[in-house]
Structures are given as C-alpha cells and as structure tokens.
C-alpha cells in the first residue's frame, strides 16, 4: 500500500457529531473527500448546507438530530444509528457548547449543561460505539479537545473543565483499546473563526491579544482541520494512540 493509499477512507462510514457548521462540518467534508460516507448528528441543521456539500462530493449523508444534553436522547440516537448503519468505522466526537460568565457568577445550570454536552455525552457515545469497534477489532475515534485542555481560559470554567476531561478521556480509552485495534485520539483546535469564538473576535482588545500570540499570524479556519481529521481516521495513523494533536497556528509553542 502506497503512503497516499493509506490516507484513503474509501468504503468507510464516519459518524460526526456537531457537523452542521464550523469545524465539524469541515471535518465531515474532509472525510467525505477522502472517500467516507457520513452519518451526521447535530442538534439541528438550520441554515446548514452540509448535506448538499457532502452529496456534491459523491458520498452519502445520513442526517440525525440529537440534544446532547439529554442522556436518554443520546442513548436513543445510538440505538437508531446502529440499527440503520451498524457500528461506524470512524467516530468523531465534535458536538459541544460553551457558556461564558466570570467564575463567581457561573451558575449551576450553565456548568451542568456544558459538562453534559461536552463530556458526559461523549463518554457515553464512545463507550457504546467503541464496544462494537473493540468486538470487531478495528475503529478510529477522535475527540475535539481544545487549547483549554491545557490552559484555564477566562470566564469559561465549565468549558475548560470539560475539555480537560475530553483530553484525558482520549488517553484513558486509548490505554485500554489500542491493543484491540481501536485508535483513540483527539484534535485540539486553537483560536478558530467559528460561532463559538464570535464574541471573542468582536472584542477588539481580546481579539488583538489572541492574534498577537499566534505565530501563524491569523485565526484558524474550519478548513484547516480537514487534513488532521483524515489522518487520524485513516490507516496512516495506525500507530498513533492517545495523542492530543494541536492545530493552533503555533499558539502553544509560544
């Protein structure tokens, strides 16, 4: 097999959560460009053209909706997807949310929501689908971590805690499943121009502080995640386990 062939996802099915916009949509498109059919799961698809874009690539897109803050809804979605598609070859745990408030004013409701969506639901999804991958002896699982898997951030204590947990989950699952043929890793995005960073980018002072530290000299774009997503989903990464891959324009190096 040539090195380029090792990046092919032809014949594979990838489940991507939070794929209706931003980084998730770009990763789904990248996987489809590499040959994978996509099972998408998002809260909704309002103003999203992800299905049309995947279809234009000649791949199938099966759309599901799920409220990741509702544990029962997550379980029901897993049952429906596996009944209709079986256990996917690839799982991207990308769905997430954020709430901003100073720590002393960060309410229980905001904390509980962020932890449930960003951490608890991803543990349940990985455990349930990963079990089938382990039984099959193959699979690729990728979490979306964050710079706040390494740093504390400002006014986002719930988000920072959840993303720290995501990085540790990737390592914990990898330690158990690597020898069973299942790769578990994470991608840690830097500062990317998405809906989640809209408030930050509109704050002139904070936006300049962020940009001045990025060696690449620009905010990231969702398309910057297509290559890393394909790599961690393909045979090219078969010896990569428990890694948290930074895609941050050099932020953490400075």
Coordinates of N, CA and C in Angstrom, one line a residue:
X1 N 0.8 -1.2 0.0 CA 0.0 0.0 0.0 C 0.9 1.3 0.0
X2 N 0.6 2.1 -0.9 CA 1.4 3.4 -1.0 C 1.0 4.3 0.1
X3 N 1.9 5.3 0.4 CA 1.5 6.2 1.5 C 0.3 7.0 1.2
X4 N 0.0 7.4 0.0 CA -1.3 8.1 -0.3 C -2.5 7.2 -0.1
X5 N -2.3 5.9 -0.5 CA -3.4 4.9 -0.3 C -3.8 4.8 1.2
X6 N -2.8 5.0 2.1 CA -3.0 4.8 3.5 C -4.0 5.9 4.0
X7 N -4.1 7.0 3.3 CA -5.0 8.1 3.7 C -6.4 7.9 3.2
X8 N -6.6 6.9 2.3 CA -7.9 6.7 1.7 C -8.9 6.2 2.8
X9 N -10.2 6.8 2.7 CA -11.2 6.3 3.5 C -12.3 5.7 2.7
X10 N -12.0 5.2 1.5 CA -13.0 4.6 0.6 C -13.6 3.4 1.3
X11 N -14.9 3.3 1.2 CA -15.6 2.2 1.8 C -15.9 2.3 3.3
X12 N -15.5 3.4 3.9 CA -15.7 3.6 5.4 C -16.9 4.5 5.6
X13 N -17.4 4.3 6.8 CA -18.5 5.1 7.3 C -18.1 5.9 8.5
X14 N -18.2 7.2 8.5 CA -17.8 8.0 9.6 C -19.0 8.7 10.3
X15 N -19.1 8.6 11.6 CA -20.2 9.3 12.3 C -19.5 10.6 12.9
X16 N -20.1 11.7 12.6 CA -19.5 13.0 13.0 C -20.6 13.8 13.8
X17 N -20.4 14.1 15.0 CA -21.4 14.8 15.8 C -21.0 16.3 15.7
X18 N -22.1 17.1 15.8 CA -21.8 18.6 15.7 C -21.3 19.0 14.3
X19 N -21.9 18.4 13.3 CA -21.4 18.6 11.9 C -22.2 19.6 11.1
X20 N -23.1 20.4 11.7 CA -23.9 21.3 10.9 C -23.2 22.6 10.5
X21 N -22.1 22.9 11.2 CA -21.4 24.1 10.9 C -20.0 24.0 11.4
X22 N -19.2 25.0 11.1 CA -17.8 25.2 11.7 C -16.9 24.0 11.5
X23 N -16.1 23.7 12.5 CA -15.1 22.7 12.4 C -15.7 21.3 12.1
X24 N -16.8 21.0 12.7 CA -17.5 19.7 12.5 C -17.9 19.5 11.0
X25 N -18.4 20.6 10.4 CA -18.8 20.5 9.0 C -17.6 20.3 8.2
X26 N -16.5 21.1 8.4 CA -15.3 20.9 7.6 C -14.7 19.6 7.8
X27 N -14.7 19.0 9.0 CA -14.1 17.7 9.2 C -15.0 16.6 8.4
X28 N -16.3 16.8 8.5 CA -17.2 15.8 7.7 C -16.9 15.9 6.2
X29 N -16.7 17.1 5.7 CA -16.4 17.3 4.3 C -15.0 16.7 4.0
X30 N -14.1 16.9 4.8 CA -12.7 16.3 4.6 C -12.8 14.8 4.5
X31 N -13.5 14.2 5.4 CA -13.7 12.7 5.5 C -14.3 12.2 4.2
X32 N -15.4 13.0 3.8 CA -16.1 12.6 2.5 C -15.1 12.8 1.3
X33 N -14.3 13.8 1.3 CA -13.4 14.0 0.2 C -12.4 12.8 0.1
X34 N -12.1 12.2 1.3 CA -11.2 11.1 1.3 C -11.9 9.8 1.0
X35 N -13.3 9.8 0.8 CA -14.0 8.6 0.4 C -15.0 8.1 1.4
X36 N -15.2 8.7 2.5 CA -16.1 8.1 3.6 C -17.5 8.6 3.3
X37 N -18.5 7.7 3.7 CA -19.9 8.2 3.8 C -20.1 8.7 5.2
X38 N -21.0 9.7 5.3 CA -21.1 10.4 6.6 C -22.4 10.1 7.3
X39 N -22.4 9.8 8.5 CA -23.6 9.8 9.4 C -23.4 11.0 10.3
X40 N -24.3 12.0 10.1 CA -24.1 13.3 10.8 C -25.2 13.3 11.9
X41 N -24.7 13.8 13.1 CA -25.6 14.0 14.2 C -25.4 15.4 14.8
X42 N -26.5 16.2 14.8 CA -26.4 17.6 15.3 C -27.7 17.9 16.0
X43 N -27.7 19.0 16.8 CA -28.9 19.5 17.4 C -29.9 19.8 16.4
X44 N -29.5 20.5 15.3 CA -30.4 20.8 14.2 C -29.6 21.1 13.0
X45 N -30.2 21.3 11.9 CA -29.5 21.7 10.7 C -30.0 23.0 10.1
X46 N -30.4 23.9 10.9 CA -30.9 25.2 10.5 C -29.7 25.9 9.8
X47 N -30.0 26.5 8.6 CA -29.0 27.3 7.9 C -27.7 26.5 7.6
X48 N -27.8 25.1 7.5 CA -26.7 24.3 7.2 C -26.8 23.7 5.8
X49 N -25.7 23.7 5.1 CA -25.7 23.1 3.8 C -24.8 21.9 3.7
X50 N -24.5 21.3 4.9 CA -23.6 20.2 5.0 C -24.1 19.0 4.1
X51 N -25.4 18.7 4.2 CA -25.9 17.5 3.4 C -25.6 17.7 1.9
X52 N -25.9 19.0 1.4 CA -25.7 19.2 0.0 C -24.2 19.2 -0.4
X53 N -23.4 19.7 0.5 CA -21.9 19.7 0.2 C -21.4 18.3 0.2
X54 N -21.8 17.4 1.1 CA -21.4 16.0 1.1 C -21.9 15.3 -0.2
X55 N -23.1 15.5 -0.5 CA -23.7 14.9 -1.7 C -22.9 15.3 -3.0
X56 N -22.5 16.6 -3.0 CA -21.8 17.1 -4.2 C -20.4 16.4 -4.3
X57 N -19.9 15.8 -3.3 CA -18.7 15.0 -3.3 C -18.9 13.6 -3.7
X58 N -20.2 13.2 -3.9 CA -20.5 11.9 -4.3 C -20.6 10.9 -3.2
X59 N -20.7 11.4 -2.0 CA -20.8 10.5 -0.8 C -22.2 10.6 -0.2
X60 N -22.6 9.7 0.5 CA -23.9 9.7 1.2 C -23.8 10.5 2.5
X61 N -24.9 11.1 2.9 CA -25.0 11.8 4.2 C -26.3 11.4 4.8
X62 N -26.3 10.8 6.0 CA -27.5 10.4 6.7 C -27.6 11.4 7.9
X63 N -28.6 12.2 8.0 CA -28.8 13.2 9.0 C -29.6 12.7 10.2
X64 N -29.1 12.9 11.4 CA -29.8 12.6 12.6 C -29.7 13.8 13.5
X65 N -30.8 14.0 14.3 CA -30.7 15.1 15.3 C -30.7 14.5 16.7
X66 N -30.1 15.3 17.6 CA -30.0 14.8 19.0 C -29.6 16.0 19.9
X67 N -30.3 16.1 21.0 CA -30.0 17.0 22.1 C -29.0 16.3 23.0
X68 N -27.7 16.7 22.9 CA -26.6 16.0 23.6 C -26.7 16.3 25.1
X69 N -27.5 17.2 25.5 CA -27.7 17.5 27.0 C -28.7 16.5 27.6
X70 N -29.4 15.7 26.8 CA -30.4 14.8 27.2 C -29.8 13.3 27.1
X71 N -29.5 12.7 28.2 CA -28.8 11.4 28.2 C -29.7 10.4 27.5
X72 N -31.0 10.4 27.7 CA -31.9 9.5 27.1 C -32.0 9.7 25.6
X73 N -31.9 10.9 25.2 CA -31.9 11.2 23.7 C -30.6 10.6 23.1
X74 N -29.5 10.8 23.8 CA -28.3 10.2 23.2 C -28.3 8.7 23.1
X75 N -28.8 8.1 24.1 CA -29.0 6.6 24.0 C -29.9 6.2 22.9
X76 N -31.0 6.9 22.7 CA -32.0 6.6 21.7 C -31.3 6.8 20.3
X77 N -30.6 7.8 20.2 CA -29.9 8.1 18.9 C -28.9 7.0 18.6
X78 N -28.1 6.5 19.5 CA -27.2 5.5 19.3 C -27.9 4.2 18.8
X79 N -29.0 3.9 19.5 CA -29.8 2.7 19.0 C -30.3 2.8 17.6
X80 N -30.7 4.0 17.3 CA -31.3 4.2 15.9 C -30.2 4.1 14.9
X81 N -29.0 4.8 15.1 CA -27.9 4.8 14.2 C -27.4 3.4 14.0
X82 N -27.2 2.7 15.0 CA -26.6 1.3 14.9 C -27.5 0.4 14.2
X83 N -28.8 0.6 14.5 CA -29.8 -0.3 13.8 C -29.8 -0.1 12.3
X84 N -29.6 1.2 11.9 CA -29.7 1.5 10.5 C -28.4 1.5 9.7
X85 N -27.2 1.6 10.5 CA -25.9 1.7 9.8 C -24.9 0.7 10.4
X86 N -25.2 0.1 11.5 CA -24.2 -0.7 12.2 C -23.3 0.2 13.0
X87 N -22.2 -0.4 13.5 CA -21.2 0.4 14.2 C -20.3 1.1 13.1
X88 N -20.2 2.4 13.2 CA -19.4 3.1 12.2 C -17.9 2.7 12.3
X89 N -17.2 2.9 11.2 CA -15.7 2.7 11.2 C -15.0 3.8 11.9
X90 N -15.6 5.0 11.9 CA -14.9 6.2 12.5 C -16.0 6.9 13.3
X91 N -15.6 7.4 14.4 CA -16.4 8.3 15.3 C -15.7 9.6 15.6
X92 N -16.3 10.7 15.3 CA -15.8 12.0 15.6 C -16.7 12.6 16.7
X93 N -16.2 12.7 17.9 CA -16.9 13.4 19.0 C -16.7 14.9 18.9
X94 N -17.4 15.6 18.2 CA -17.2 17.0 18.0 C -18.2 17.9 18.6
X95 N -19.5 17.4 18.8 CA -20.5 18.3 19.4 C -20.1 18.9 20.7
X96 N -20.4 20.2 20.8 CA -20.0 20.9 22.0 C -20.8 22.2 22.2
X97 N -20.6 22.8 23.4 CA -21.3 24.1 23.6 C -20.4 24.8 24.6
X98 N -20.7 26.1 24.8 CA -19.9 26.9 25.7 C -20.8 27.9 26.4
X99 N -20.5 28.3 27.6 CA -21.2 29.3 28.3 C -20.1 30.2 29.0
X100 N -20.3 31.5 28.8 CA -19.3 32.5 29.3 C -19.9 33.3 30.5
X101 N -19.2 33.2 31.6 CA -19.5 34.1 32.8 C -18.3 34.0 33.7
X102 N -18.1 35.1 34.5 CA -17.0 35.0 35.5 C -17.2 33.8 36.4
X103 N -16.2 33.3 36.9 CA -16.3 32.1 37.8 C -17.3 32.2 38.9
X104 N -17.2 33.4 39.6 CA -18.1 33.6 40.7 C -19.6 33.8 40.3
X105 N -19.8 33.9 39.0 CA -21.2 34.1 38.6 C -21.6 33.0 37.6
X106 N -20.8 32.0 37.5 CA -21.0 30.8 36.6 C -22.0 29.9 37.3
X107 N -23.3 29.9 36.9 CA -24.3 29.2 37.6 C -24.3 27.7 37.4
X108 N -25.0 27.0 38.2 CA -25.1 25.5 38.2 C -25.6 25.1 36.8
X109 N -26.6 25.8 36.3 CA -27.3 25.3 35.1 C -26.3 25.4 33.9
X110 N -25.5 26.5 33.8 CA -24.5 26.6 32.8 C -23.4 25.5 32.9
X111 N -23.0 25.3 34.2 CA -22.0 24.2 34.4 C -22.5 22.9 34.0
X112 N -23.7 22.5 34.4 CA -24.3 21.2 34.2 C -24.5 21.0 32.7
X113 N -24.9 22.0 32.0 CA -25.2 21.9 30.5 C -23.9 21.6 29.8
X114 N -22.8 22.4 30.1 CA -21.6 22.3 29.4 C -20.9 20.9 29.6
X115 N -20.9 20.5 30.9 CA -20.3 19.2 31.2 C -21.1 18.0 30.6
X116 N -22.4 18.1 30.6 CA -23.2 17.1 30.0 C -23.0 16.9 28.5
X117 N -23.0 18.1 27.8 CA -22.8 18.1 26.3 C -21.4 17.7 25.9
X118 N -20.4 18.4 26.6 CA -19.0 18.3 26.1 C -18.3 17.1 26.6
X119 N -18.8 16.5 27.8 CA -18.0 15.4 28.4 C -18.8 14.2 28.6
X120 N -19.9 14.3 29.3 CA -20.7 13.1 29.6 C -21.3 12.4 28.4
X121 N -21.9 13.2 27.5 CA -22.4 12.5 26.3 C -21.3 11.9 25.4
X122 N -20.2 12.5 25.4 CA -19.1 11.9 24.6 C -18.5 10.6 25.2
X123 N -18.5 10.5 26.5 CA -18.2 9.3 27.2 C -19.2 8.2 26.8
X124 N -20.5 8.5 27.0 CA -21.5 7.5 26.7 C -21.4 7.0 25.2
X125 N -21.3 8.0 24.3 CA -21.2 7.7 22.9 C -20.0 6.8 22.5
X126 N -18.9 7.2 23.1 CA -17.6 6.4 22.9 C -17.7 5.0 23.5
X127 N -18.2 4.9 24.7 CA -18.3 3.6 25.3 C -19.2 2.7 24.5
X128 N -20.4 3.2 24.1 CA -21.4 2.3 23.4 C -20.9 1.9 22.0
X129 N -20.4 2.9 21.2 CA -20.0 2.6 19.9 C -18.6 1.9 19.9
X130 N -17.8 2.3 20.8 CA -16.4 1.7 21.0 C -16.5 0.3 21.3
X131 N -17.5 -0.1 22.1 CA -17.6 -1.5 22.4 C -17.7 -2.4 21.1
X132 N -18.5 -1.9 20.2 CA -18.7 -2.6 18.9 C -17.4 -2.6 18.1
X133 N -16.6 -1.5 18.2 CA -15.4 -1.5 17.5 C -14.4 -2.5 18.0
X134 N -14.3 -2.5 19.4 CA -13.4 -3.5 20.0 C -13.8 -4.9 19.6
X135 N -15.1 -5.2 19.6 CA -15.5 -6.6 19.2 C -15.1 -6.9 17.8
X136 N -15.2 -5.9 16.9 CA -14.8 -6.0 15.5 C -13.3 -6.1 15.3
X137 N -12.6 -5.4 16.2 CA -11.1 -5.4 16.1 C -10.6 -4.3 15.3
X138 N -11.4 -3.2 15.1 CA -10.9 -2.1 14.3 C -11.9 -0.9 14.6
X139 N -11.3 0.3 14.5 CA -12.1 1.5 14.6 C -11.2 2.7 14.9
X140 N -11.7 3.9 14.6 CA -11.0 5.1 14.8 C -11.9 6.1 15.5
X141 N -11.5 6.6 16.7 CA -12.3 7.5 17.4 C -11.5 8.8 17.7
X142 N -12.1 9.9 17.4 CA -11.4 11.2 17.5 C -12.3 12.2 18.3
X143 N -11.7 12.7 19.4 CA -12.4 13.8 20.2 C -12.0 15.1 19.7
X144 N -12.8 16.1 19.8 CA -12.4 17.5 19.6 C -12.1 18.1 21.0
X145 N -10.8 18.3 21.3 CA -10.4 18.9 22.5 C -10.3 20.4 22.3
X146 N -9.3 21.0 22.9 CA -9.2 22.5 22.9 C -7.9 22.9 23.4
X147 N -7.5 24.2 23.2 CA -6.4 24.8 23.9 C -6.7 24.7 25.4
X148 N -7.9 24.8 25.7 CA -8.3 24.8 27.2 C -8.3 23.4 27.7
X149 N -7.8 22.4 27.0 CA -7.4 21.1 27.5 C -6.1 21.3 28.3
X150 N -5.4 22.4 27.9 CA -4.0 22.6 28.5 C -4.0 23.9 29.4
X151 N -4.9 24.8 29.1 CA -4.9 26.1 29.7 C -6.3 26.3 30.4
X152 N -6.4 27.3 31.3 CA -7.6 27.5 32.0 C -8.6 28.4 31.4
X153 N -8.2 29.3 30.5 CA -9.1 30.2 29.9 C -9.6 31.3 30.8
X154 N -10.5 32.2 30.3 CA -11.0 33.2 31.1 C -12.5 33.2 31.0
X155 N -13.3 33.2 32.1 CA -14.7 33.2 32.1 C -15.4 32.0 31.5
X156 N -14.7 30.9 31.4 CA -15.3 29.7 30.8 C -14.9 28.5 31.6
X157 N -15.1 28.5 32.9 CA -14.7 27.4 33.8 C -15.3 26.0 33.4
X158 N -16.5 26.0 33.1 CA -17.2 24.7 32.7 C -16.6 24.2 31.4
X159 N -16.3 25.1 30.4 CA -15.8 24.7 29.2 C -14.3 24.1 29.4
X160 N -13.5 24.8 30.2 CA -12.2 24.4 30.4 C -12.2 23.0 31.1
X161 N -13.0 22.9 32.1 CA -13.1 21.6 32.8 C -13.5 20.5 31.8
X162 N -14.5 20.7 31.0 CA -14.9 19.7 30.1 C -13.9 19.3 29.0
X163 N -13.1 20.3 28.5 CA -12.1 20.0 27.5 C -10.9 19.4 28.1
X164 N -10.6 19.7 29.4 CA -9.5 18.9 30.1 C -9.9 17.5 30.2
X165 N -11.2 17.3 30.5 CA -11.7 15.9 30.6 C -11.7 15.2 29.3
X166 N -12.0 15.8 28.3 CA -12.0 15.2 26.9 C -10.6 14.7 26.6
X167 N -9.6 15.5 26.8 CA -8.2 15.0 26.5 C -7.9 13.8 27.4
X168 N -8.3 13.8 28.6 CA -8.0 12.6 29.5 C -8.8 11.4 29.0
X169 N -10.0 11.6 28.6 CA -10.8 10.5 28.1 C -10.2 9.8 26.9
X170 N -9.6 10.7 26.0 CA -9.0 10.1 24.8 C -7.8 9.2 25.2
X171 N -7.1 9.6 26.2 CA -5.9 8.8 26.7 C -6.4 7.6 27.4
X172 N -7.5 7.7 28.2 CA -8.0 6.6 29.0 C -8.5 5.5 28.1
X173 N -9.3 5.9 27.1 CA -9.8 4.9 26.2 C -8.7 4.3 25.4
X174 N -7.7 5.1 25.0 CA -6.6 4.6 24.2 C -5.8 3.5 24.9
X175 N -5.6 3.7 26.2 CA -4.8 2.8 27.0 C -5.5 1.4 27.1
X176 N -6.8 1.4 27.0 CA -7.5 0.1 27.0 C -7.7 -0.5 25.7
X177 N -7.9 0.3 24.6 CA -8.3 -0.2 23.3 C -7.2 -0.3 22.3
X178 N -6.1 0.3 22.5 CA -5.0 0.3 21.5 C -4.7 -1.1 21.0
X179 N -4.5 -2.0 22.0 CA -4.2 -3.4 21.6 C -5.3 -4.2 21.0
X180 N -6.5 -3.6 21.0 CA -7.7 -4.2 20.4 C -8.0 -3.7 19.0
X181 N -7.1 -2.9 18.5 CA -7.2 -2.4 17.1 C -8.0 -1.2 16.9
X182 N -8.3 -0.5 18.1 CA -9.1 0.8 18.0 C -8.2 1.9 18.4
X183 N -8.1 2.9 17.5 CA -7.3 4.1 17.8 C -8.2 5.2 18.4
X184 N -7.7 5.8 19.5 CA -8.5 6.9 20.1 C -7.5 8.0 20.3
X185 N -7.9 9.2 19.7 CA -7.0 10.3 19.8 C -7.9 11.6 19.9
X186 N -7.3 12.7 19.9 CA -8.0 14.0 20.0 C -7.3 15.0 19.1
X187 N -8.1 16.0 18.6 CA -7.6 17.2 18.0 C -7.9 18.4 18.9
X188 N -6.9 19.2 19.1 CA -7.1 20.4 20.0 C -7.0 21.6 19.1
X189 N -8.1 22.2 18.7 CA -8.1 23.4 17.9 C -7.6 24.6 18.7
X190 N -6.9 25.5 18.0 CA -6.6 26.8 18.5 C -7.7 27.8 18.4
X191 N -7.4 29.0 18.2 CA -8.4 30.0 18.0 C -8.9 30.0 16.6
X192 N -10.1 29.6 16.4 CA -10.7 29.4 15.0 C -11.9 30.3 14.8
X193 N -12.1 30.8 13.6 CA -13.2 31.7 13.3 C -14.5 30.8 13.1
X194 N -15.2 30.6 14.2 CA -16.4 29.9 14.3 C -17.4 30.6 15.1
X195 N -18.6 30.1 15.2 CA -19.7 30.7 16.0 C -19.3 30.8 17.5
X196 N -18.5 29.8 18.0 CA -18.1 29.7 19.4 C -17.2 30.9 19.8
X197 N -16.4 31.4 18.8 CA -15.5 32.5 19.1 C -16.0 33.8 18.6
X198 N -17.2 33.9 18.2 CA -17.7 35.2 17.7 C -17.6 36.3 18.7
X199 N -18.0 36.1 20.0 CA -17.9 37.1 21.0 C -16.5 37.5 21.2
X200 N -15.6 36.6 21.2 CA -14.1 36.9 21.4 C -13.6 37.7 20.2
X201 N -13.9 37.4 19.0 CA -13.4 38.1 17.8 C -14.0 39.5 17.7
X202 N -15.2 39.7 18.3 CA -15.8 41.0 18.3 C -15.3 41.9 19.4
X203 N -14.6 41.4 20.4 CA -13.9 42.1 21.4 C -12.6 42.6 20.9
X204 N -12.5 43.9 20.6 CA -11.3 44.4 19.9 C -10.0 44.1 20.7
X205 N -10.1 44.3 22.0 CA -8.9 44.2 22.9 C -8.5 42.7 22.9
X206 N -9.4 41.8 23.3 CA -9.1 40.4 23.4 C -8.7 39.8 22.1
X207 N -9.3 40.2 21.0 CA -9.0 39.7 19.7 C -7.6 40.0 19.3
X208 N -7.1 41.2 19.6 CA -5.8 41.6 19.3 C -4.8 40.8 20.2
X209 N -5.2 40.6 21.4 CA -4.3 39.9 22.3 C -4.1 38.4 21.8
X210 N -5.2 37.9 21.3 CA -5.1 36.5 20.8 C -4.2 36.5 19.5
X211 N -4.5 37.3 18.6 CA -3.9 37.3 17.3 C -2.4 37.6 17.4
X212 N -2.0 38.4 18.4 CA -0.6 38.8 18.5 C 0.3 37.6 19.0
X213 N -0.4 36.6 19.6 CA 0.4 35.5 20.2 C 0.5 34.3 19.2
X214 N -0.3 34.3 18.1 CA -0.4 33.2 17.2 C 0.8 33.4 16.2
X215 N 1.8 32.5 16.2 CA 2.9 32.6 15.2 C 2.5 32.6 13.8
X216 N 1.4 31.9 13.4 CA 1.0 31.9 12.0 C 0.4 33.2 11.6
X217 N 0.0 34.1 12.6 CA -0.4 35.4 12.3 C -1.9 35.5 11.8
X218 N -2.7 34.5 12.1 CA -4.1 34.6 11.7 C -4.9 33.6 12.5
X219 N -6.2 33.9 12.6 CA -7.1 33.0 13.2 C -7.2 31.7 12.3
X220 N -7.5 30.6 12.9 CA -7.7 29.4 12.1 C -9.0 29.4 11.4
X221 N -9.1 28.6 10.4 CA -10.3 28.4 9.6 C -10.8 26.9 9.7
X222 N -12.1 26.7 9.7 CA -12.5 25.3 9.7 C -11.8 24.3 8.8
X223 N -11.5 24.8 7.6 CA -10.8 24.0 6.6 C -9.5 23.5 7.0
X224 N -8.9 24.2 8.0 CA -7.6 23.7 8.5 C -7.6 22.4 9.2
X225 N -8.8 21.9 9.4 CA -9.0 20.6 10.2 C -9.3 19.4 9.3
X226 N -9.4 19.7 8.0 CA -9.7 18.5 7.1 C -8.5 17.5 7.1
X227 N -7.3 18.0 6.9 CA -6.1 17.1 6.9 C -5.9 16.3 8.1
X228 N -5.9 17.0 9.3 CA -5.7 16.2 10.6 C -6.9 15.2 10.8
X229 N -8.1 15.6 10.4 CA -9.2 14.7 10.6 C -9.0 13.4 9.7
X230 N -8.6 13.6 8.5 CA -8.4 12.4 7.6 C -7.2 11.6 8.1
X231 N -6.2 12.2 8.5 CA -5.0 11.5 9.1 C -5.4 10.6 10.2
X232 N -6.1 11.1 11.2 CA -6.4 10.4 12.4 C -7.5 9.3 12.1
X233 N -8.2 9.4 11.0 CA -9.3 8.5 10.6 C -8.8 7.3 9.8
X234 N -7.6 7.5 9.3 CA -7.1 6.6 8.2 C -6.0 5.6 8.7
X235 N -5.6 4.7 7.9 CA -4.5 3.7 8.2 C -3.2 4.4 8.4
X236 N -3.1 5.7 7.9 CA -1.8 6.4 8.1 C -1.5 6.7 9.6
X237 N -2.5 6.6 10.4 CA -2.3 6.9 11.8 C -2.4 5.6 12.7
X238 N -2.2 4.4 12.1 CA -2.5 3.2 12.8 C -1.6 3.1 14.1
X239 N -0.5 3.7 14.2 CA 0.4 3.6 15.4 C 0.3 4.9 16.2
X240 N -0.8 5.6 16.1 CA -1.0 6.8 16.9 C -2.1 6.5 17.8
X241 N -1.8 6.6 19.1 CA -2.8 6.3 20.2 C -2.7 7.2 21.3
X242 N -3.8 7.8 21.8 CA -3.8 8.7 23.0 C -3.1 10.0 22.7
X243 N -3.0 10.4 21.5 CA -2.4 11.7 21.2 C -3.5 12.8 21.2
X244 N -3.0 14.0 21.6 CA -3.9 15.2 21.5 C -3.1 16.1 20.6
X245 N -3.6 16.1 19.3 CA -2.9 16.9 18.2 C -3.3 18.3 18.2
X246 N -2.4 19.2 18.4 CA -2.6 20.6 18.4 C -2.7 21.1 17.0
X247 N -3.8 21.8 16.7 CA -3.9 22.5 15.4 C -4.2 24.0 15.7
X248 N -3.2 24.7 16.0 CA -3.4 26.0 16.7 C -2.5 27.2 16.1
X249 N -1.9 27.0 14.9 CA -1.1 28.0 14.4 C 0.1 28.3 15.1
X250 N 0.5 27.4 16.1 CA 1.7 27.6 16.8 C 1.5 28.2 18.2
X251 N 0.2 28.4 18.6 CA -0.1 29.1 19.9 C 0.6 28.5 21.1
X252 N 0.6 27.2 21.2 CA 1.1 26.5 22.4 C 2.6 26.5 22.3
X253 N 3.2 26.7 21.2 CA 4.7 26.7 21.1 C 5.3 28.0 21.6
X254 N 4.5 29.1 21.7 CA 5.0 30.4 22.0 C 5.0 30.6 23.6

